[in-house]
Amino acid sequence: MGNQVDKLSHLSYAEVPTSDPNGLDTEDDGPRIGVSYIFASDDDELDDHNLHHLDGPERNKEEARCNELECAVYHRDECIYERTVAQTFSPEDLLNRCKPGDVLEFVSGNQYPHWAVYVGDFQVVHLHRVEIKNSFLTDASQGRRGRIVNELYKFKPLGPDMVVQNAMEQVGAKDRELSWRNSECFAAWCRFGKREFKMGGEIRIGKQPYRLKLLLPDKQSHVLEFQSLEDLIMEKRRNDQIGKAAVIQELAHHLNNCGS
């Protein structure tokens, strides 16, 4: 890829057209860069045939498959999110580390990360299949390894009691009652209380103040611009789901097409 990455280091999110309003291009062999997520959502649950709990060596295999891509998010010139590859723990070990108000992330290879708010008594509140549910942490994990992610977003957090209250007040909401597109947006809203995590929390007009910086091998990077934090999170989670190798392959394919 070389220095070609720099050519697209400020690719405009709006400049790349998509033929599908759901953000899914019809061309199977093309990269999905700059598509719109206005009407889209992601399914951050394991497939039904993967719902069994993973034990012992299988958990280690899942952790190795995560293939995570480090990234940072900027609002104008301020860094508001930063991810580096961090250690994960079994659901049982994670329980010993949690405090009420903590935000958790469960990860597994080729799956969307699943976020939840720990509310105490071994339980979490999370957005699961278009419903806000109160579940035991071990059940919500679906066998995936997890970690505490309180510090990923750099916003000022609410107090632990308010985070728990935000989460518990939403239990039972579902379908059209929901204001969040995925489990990450819901858990982050509980912790920070910012409308930017809600659907339609920002108007998508004018400039694109959000930038997603993908940190690539050999100290290279690639930047995408977005009109809303919600759209950016959708793309970031797609990258988490497909993994670092696939993201790099997409970028290489895109850059080769631009150069030909």
mmCIF file of N, CA, C and O in Angstrom, residues 55-111:
data_model
loop_
_atom_site.group_PDB
_atom_site.id
_atom_site.type_symbol
_atom_site.label_atom_id
_atom_site.label_comp_id
_atom_site.label_asym_id
_atom_site.label_seq_id
_atom_site.Cartn_x
_atom_site.Cartn_y
_atom_site.Cartn_z
ATOM 1 N N ASP A 55 -15.855 -23.069 26.221
ATOM 2 C CA ASP A 55 -15.098 -23.404 27.415
ATOM 3 C C ASP A 55 -13.628 -23.607 27.097
ATOM 4 O O ASP A 55 -13.247 -23.992 26.001
ATOM 5 N N GLY A 56 -12.792 -23.369 28.104
ATOM 6 C CA GLY A 56 -11.376 -23.693 28.084
ATOM 7 C C GLY A 56 -10.656 -23.251 26.840
ATOM 8 O O GLY A 56 -10.649 -22.068 26.490
ATOM 9 N N PRO A 57 -10.022 -24.174 26.112
ATOM 10 C CA PRO A 57 -9.235 -23.832 24.928
ATOM 11 C C PRO A 57 -10.032 -23.099 23.868
ATOM 12 O O PRO A 57 -9.494 -22.280 23.133
ATOM 13 N N GLU A 58 -11.336 -23.387 23.762
ATOM 14 C CA GLU A 58 -12.144 -22.720 22.751
ATOM 15 C C GLU A 58 -12.186 -21.220 22.993
ATOM 16 O O GLU A 58 -12.185 -20.431 22.054
ATOM 17 N N ARG A 59 -12.225 -20.806 24.246
ATOM 18 C CA ARG A 59 -12.223 -19.381 24.535
ATOM 19 C C ARG A 59 -10.921 -18.751 24.083
ATOM 20 O O ARG A 59 -10.892 -17.630 23.568
ATOM 21 N N ASN A 60 -9.800 -19.452 24.290
ATOM 22 C CA ASN A 60 -8.517 -18.915 23.845
ATOM 23 C C ASN A 60 -8.480 -18.784 22.333
ATOM 24 O O ASN A 60 -7.933 -17.822 21.792
ATOM 25 N N LYS A 61 -9.090 -19.733 21.621
ATOM 26 C CA LYS A 61 -9.152 -19.644 20.167
ATOM 27 C C LYS A 61 -9.967 -18.442 19.747
ATOM 28 O O LYS A 61 -9.594 -17.723 18.808
ATOM 29 N N GLU A 62 -11.099 -18.217 20.408
ATOM 30 C CA GLU A 62 -11.934 -17.073 20.062
ATOM 31 C C GLU A 62 -11.188 -15.774 20.295
ATOM 32 O O GLU A 62 -11.277 -14.840 19.499
ATOM 33 N N GLU A 63 -10.421 -15.695 21.383
ATOM 34 C CA GLU A 63 -9.678 -14.480 21.677
ATOM 35 C C GLU A 63 -8.647 -14.217 20.584
ATOM 36 O O GLU A 63 -8.477 -13.071 20.138
ATOM 37 N N ALA A 64 -7.969 -15.262 20.138
ATOM 38 C CA ALA A 64 -6.949 -15.102 19.101
ATOM 39 C C ALA A 64 -7.566 -14.657 17.786
ATOM 40 O O ALA A 64 -6.921 -13.965 16.983
ATOM 41 N N ARG A 65 -8.822 -15.018 17.553
ATOM 42 C CA ARG A 65 -9.475 -14.687 16.288
ATOM 43 C C ARG A 65 -10.012 -13.263 16.253
ATOM 44 O O ARG A 65 -10.515 -12.809 15.230
ATOM 45 N N CYS A 66 -9.962 -12.568 17.370
ATOM 46 C CA CYS A 66 -10.574 -11.235 17.405
ATOM 47 C C CYS A 66 -9.967 -10.296 16.369
ATOM 48 O O CYS A 66 -10.672 -9.484 15.798
ATOM 49 N N ASN A 67 -8.635 -10.404 16.157
ATOM 50 C CA ASN A 67 -8.024 -9.701 15.034
ATOM 51 C C ASN A 67 -8.401 -8.219 15.041
ATOM 52 O O ASN A 67 -8.886 -7.671 14.056
ATOM 53 N N GLU A 68 -8.197 -7.571 16.178
ATOM 54 C CA GLU A 68 -8.712 -6.218 16.364
ATOM 55 C C GLU A 68 -7.848 -5.159 15.679
ATOM 56 O O GLU A 68 -6.634 -5.257 15.645
ATOM 57 N N LEU A 69 -8.520 -4.124 15.200
ATOM 58 C CA LEU A 69 -7.864 -2.993 14.548
ATOM 59 C C LEU A 69 -7.856 -1.808 15.503
ATOM 60 O O LEU A 69 -8.913 -1.373 15.963
ATOM 61 N N GLU A 70 -6.679 -1.285 15.807
ATOM 62 C CA GLU A 70 -6.597 -0.108 16.668
ATOM 63 C C GLU A 70 -7.073 1.117 15.896
ATOM 64 O O GLU A 70 -6.867 1.231 14.688
ATOM 65 N N CYS A 71 -7.722 2.037 16.615
ATOM 66 C CA CYS A 71 -8.266 3.209 15.952
ATOM 67 C C CYS A 71 -8.456 4.338 16.952
ATOM 68 O O CYS A 71 -8.367 4.137 18.167
ATOM 69 N N ALA A 72 -8.721 5.523 16.432
ATOM 70 C CA ALA A 72 -9.030 6.691 17.251
ATOM 71 C C ALA A 72 -10.133 7.478 16.570
ATOM 72 O O ALA A 72 -10.284 7.432 15.345
ATOM 73 N N VAL A 73 -10.916 8.202 17.373
ATOM 74 C CA VAL A 73 -12.018 9.011 16.861
ATOM 75 C C VAL A 73 -11.806 10.448 17.298
ATOM 76 O O VAL A 73 -11.479 10.714 18.461
ATOM 77 N N TYR A 74 -11.995 11.364 16.342
ATOM 78 C CA TYR A 74 -11.818 12.789 16.625
ATOM 79 C C TYR A 74 -13.094 13.543 16.301
ATOM 80 O O TYR A 74 -13.758 13.265 15.287
ATOM 81 N N HIS A 75 -13.432 14.483 17.168
ATOM 82 C CA HIS A 75 -14.473 15.462 16.856
ATOM 83 C C HIS A 75 -13.759 16.777 16.632
ATOM 84 O O HIS A 75 -13.244 17.386 17.561
ATOM 85 N N ARG A 76 -13.696 17.175 15.376
ATOM 86 C CA ARG A 76 -12.827 18.281 14.970
ATOM 87 C C ARG A 76 -11.393 17.934 15.377
ATOM 88 O O ARG A 76 -10.847 16.972 14.863
ATOM 89 N N ASP A 77 -10.777 18.649 16.300
ATOM 90 C CA ASP A 77 -9.391 18.348 16.653
ATOM 91 C C ASP A 77 -9.254 17.624 17.986
ATOM 92 O O ASP A 77 -8.139 17.360 18.442
ATOM 93 N N GLU A 78 -10.371 17.295 18.598
ATOM 94 C CA GLU A 78 -10.334 16.662 19.925
ATOM 95 C C GLU A 78 -10.510 15.151 19.799
ATOM 96 O O GLU A 78 -11.455 14.671 19.180
ATOM 97 N N CYS A 79 -9.601 14.393 20.422
ATOM 98 C CA CYS A 79 -9.728 12.935 20.446
ATOM 99 C C CYS A 79 -10.795 12.567 21.473
ATOM 100 O O CYS A 79 -10.685 12.891 22.656
ATOM 101 N N ILE A 80 -11.856 11.881 21.006
ATOM 102 C CA ILE A 80 -12.950 11.512 21.905
ATOM 103 C C ILE A 80 -13.045 10.000 22.120
ATOM 104 O O ILE A 80 -13.897 9.545 22.903
ATOM 105 N N TYR A 81 -12.183 9.240 21.471
ATOM 106 C CA TYR A 81 -12.205 7.775 21.607
ATOM 107 C C TYR A 81 -10.852 7.260 21.142
ATOM 108 O O TYR A 81 -10.302 7.728 20.142
ATOM 109 N N GLU A 82 -10.334 6.271 21.850
ATOM 110 C CA GLU A 82 -9.063 5.676 21.434
ATOM 111 C C GLU A 82 -9.040 4.222 21.855
ATOM 112 O O GLU A 82 -9.230 3.897 23.027
ATOM 113 N N ARG A 83 -8.826 3.337 20.877
ATOM 114 C CA ARG A 83 -8.768 1.900 21.157
ATOM 115 C C ARG A 83 -7.390 1.345 20.859
ATOM 116 O O ARG A 83 -6.847 1.543 19.758
ATOM 117 N N THR A 84 -6.835 0.664 21.839
ATOM 118 C CA THR A 84 -5.680 -0.195 21.622
ATOM 119 C C THR A 84 -6.111 -1.609 22.006
ATOM 120 O O THR A 84 -7.067 -1.796 22.765
ATOM 121 N N VAL A 85 -5.432 -2.596 21.475
ATOM 122 C CA VAL A 85 -5.802 -3.982 21.773
ATOM 123 C C VAL A 85 -5.570 -4.244 23.257
ATOM 124 O O VAL A 85 -4.461 -4.048 23.762
ATOM 125 N N ALA A 86 -6.606 -4.648 23.965
ATOM 126 C CA ALA A 86 -6.542 -4.833 25.415
ATOM 127 C C ALA A 86 -6.897 -6.265 25.795
ATOM 128 O O ALA A 86 -7.580 -6.974 25.054
ATOM 129 N N GLN A 87 -6.441 -6.663 26.963
ATOM 130 C CA GLN A 87 -6.680 -8.012 27.464
ATOM 131 C C GLN A 87 -8.162 -8.255 27.699
ATOM 132 O O GLN A 87 -8.907 -7.353 28.081
ATOM 133 N N THR A 88 -8.590 -9.481 27.457
ATOM 134 C CA THR A 88 -9.964 -9.878 27.740
ATOM 135 C C THR A 88 -9.964 -10.971 28.806
ATOM 136 O O THR A 88 -8.952 -11.627 29.047
ATOM 137 N N PHE A 89 -11.137 -11.171 29.409
ATOM 138 C CA PHE A 89 -11.269 -12.123 30.508
ATOM 139 C C PHE A 89 -12.495 -12.998 30.288
ATOM 140 O O PHE A 89 -13.453 -12.609 29.608
ATOM 141 N N SER A 90 -12.474 -14.166 30.886
ATOM 142 C CA SER A 90 -13.658 -15.013 30.847
ATOM 143 C C SER A 90 -14.789 -14.307 31.591
ATOM 144 O O SER A 90 -14.546 -13.457 32.462
ATOM 145 N N PRO A 91 -16.037 -14.622 31.277
ATOM 146 C CA PRO A 91 -17.150 -13.981 31.996
ATOM 147 C C PRO A 91 -17.048 -14.137 33.511
ATOM 148 O O PRO A 91 -17.349 -13.203 34.265
ATOM 149 N N GLU A 92 -16.582 -15.294 33.968
ATOM 150 C CA GLU A 92 -16.458 -15.527 35.408
ATOM 151 C C GLU A 92 -15.388 -14.630 36.017
ATOM 152 O O GLU A 92 -15.587 -14.054 37.106
ATOM 153 N N ASP A 93 -14.254 -14.492 35.330
ATOM 154 C CA ASP A 93 -13.199 -13.597 35.824
ATOM 155 C C ASP A 93 -13.637 -12.145 35.773
ATOM 156 O O ASP A 93 -13.303 -11.346 36.654
ATOM 157 N N LEU A 94 -14.386 -11.796 34.737
ATOM 158 C CA LEU A 94 -14.830 -10.416 34.585
ATOM 159 C C LEU A 94 -15.748 -10.003 35.733
ATOM 160 O O LEU A 94 -15.703 -8.858 36.205
ATOM 161 N N LEU A 95 -16.567 -10.932 36.212
ATOM 162 C CA LEU A 95 -17.459 -10.634 37.329
ATOM 163 C C LEU A 95 -16.691 -10.146 38.553
ATOM 164 O O LEU A 95 -17.173 -9.287 39.304
ATOM 165 N N ASN A 96 -15.504 -10.690 38.762
ATOM 166 C CA ASN A 96 -14.708 -10.312 39.931
ATOM 167 C C ASN A 96 -14.083 -8.933 39.790
ATOM 168 O O ASN A 96 -13.555 -8.389 40.764
ATOM 169 N N ARG A 97 -14.128 -8.362 38.586
ATOM 170 C CA ARG A 97 -13.499 -7.077 38.323
ATOM 171 C C ARG A 97 -14.505 -5.932 38.195
ATOM 172 O O ARG A 97 -14.118 -4.761 38.195
ATOM 173 N N CYS A 98 -15.778 -6.258 38.061
ATOM 174 C CA CYS A 98 -16.803 -5.252 37.757
ATOM 175 C C CYS A 98 -17.290 -4.524 38.997
ATOM 176 O O CYS A 98 -17.403 -5.110 40.082
ATOM 177 N N LYS A 99 -17.636 -3.274 38.786
ATOM 178 C CA LYS A 99 -18.348 -2.472 39.780
ATOM 179 C C LYS A 99 -19.600 -1.901 39.104
ATOM 180 O O LYS A 99 -19.597 -1.665 37.882
ATOM 181 N N PRO A 100 -20.675 -1.669 39.869
ATOM 182 C CA PRO A 100 -21.873 -1.078 39.262
ATOM 183 C C PRO A 100 -21.538 0.217 38.531
ATOM 184 O O PRO A 100 -20.807 1.071 39.030
ATOM 185 N N GLY A 101 -22.072 0.338 37.327
ATOM 186 C CA GLY A 101 -21.800 1.506 36.492
ATOM 187 C C GLY A 101 -20.720 1.277 35.464
ATOM 188 O O GLY A 101 -20.539 2.103 34.566
ATOM 189 N N ASP A 102 -19.998 0.155 35.559
ATOM 190 C CA ASP A 102 -18.976 -0.151 34.558
ATOM 191 C C ASP A 102 -19.628 -0.515 33.223
ATOM 192 O O ASP A 102 -20.684 -1.160 33.195
ATOM 193 N N VAL A 103 -18.972 -0.127 32.142
ATOM 194 C CA VAL A 103 -19.400 -0.523 30.804
ATOM 195 C C VAL A 103 -18.510 -1.673 30.343
ATOM 196 O O VAL A 103 -17.284 -1.610 30.452
ATOM 197 N N LEU A 104 -19.141 -2.723 29.826
ATOM 198 C CA LEU A 104 -18.437 -3.935 29.426
ATOM 199 C C LEU A 104 -18.561 -4.158 27.926
ATOM 200 O O LEU A 104 -19.540 -3.752 27.294
ATOM 201 N N GLU A 105 -17.550 -4.819 27.377
ATOM 202 C CA GLU A 105 -17.562 -5.198 25.968
ATOM 203 C C GLU A 105 -17.216 -6.673 25.863
ATOM 204 O O GLU A 105 -16.192 -7.116 26.385
ATOM 205 N N PHE A 106 -18.068 -7.441 25.183
ATOM 206 C CA PHE A 106 -17.817 -8.853 24.924
ATOM 207 C C PHE A 106 -17.425 -9.019 23.455
ATOM 208 O O PHE A 106 -18.085 -8.467 22.571
ATOM 209 N N VAL A 107 -16.351 -9.765 23.210
ATOM 210 C CA VAL A 107 -15.817 -9.861 21.854
ATOM 211 C C VAL A 107 -15.611 -11.311 21.458
ATOM 212 O O VAL A 107 -15.360 -12.184 22.292
ATOM 213 N N SER A 108 -15.708 -11.540 20.154
ATOM 214 C CA SER A 108 -15.468 -12.850 19.565
ATOM 215 C C SER A 108 -15.181 -12.655 18.090
ATOM 216 O O SER A 108 -15.679 -11.714 17.474
ATOM 217 N N GLY A 109 -14.366 -13.533 17.530
ATOM 218 C CA GLY A 109 -13.992 -13.390 16.136
ATOM 219 C C GLY A 109 -15.191 -13.392 15.207
ATOM 220 O O GLY A 109 -16.119 -14.185 15.370
ATOM 221 N N ASN A 110 -15.175 -12.477 14.228
ATOM 222 C CA ASN A 110 -16.205 -12.388 13.193
ATOM 223 C C ASN A 110 -17.595 -12.072 13.746
ATOM 224 O O ASN A 110 -18.599 -12.415 13.130
ATOM 225 N N GLN A 111 -17.645 -11.418 14.884
ATOM 226 C CA GLN A 111 -18.916 -10.994 15.469
ATOM 227 C C GLN A 111 -18.819 -9.529 15.866
ATOM 228 O O GLN A 111 -17.750 -9.035 16.205
#
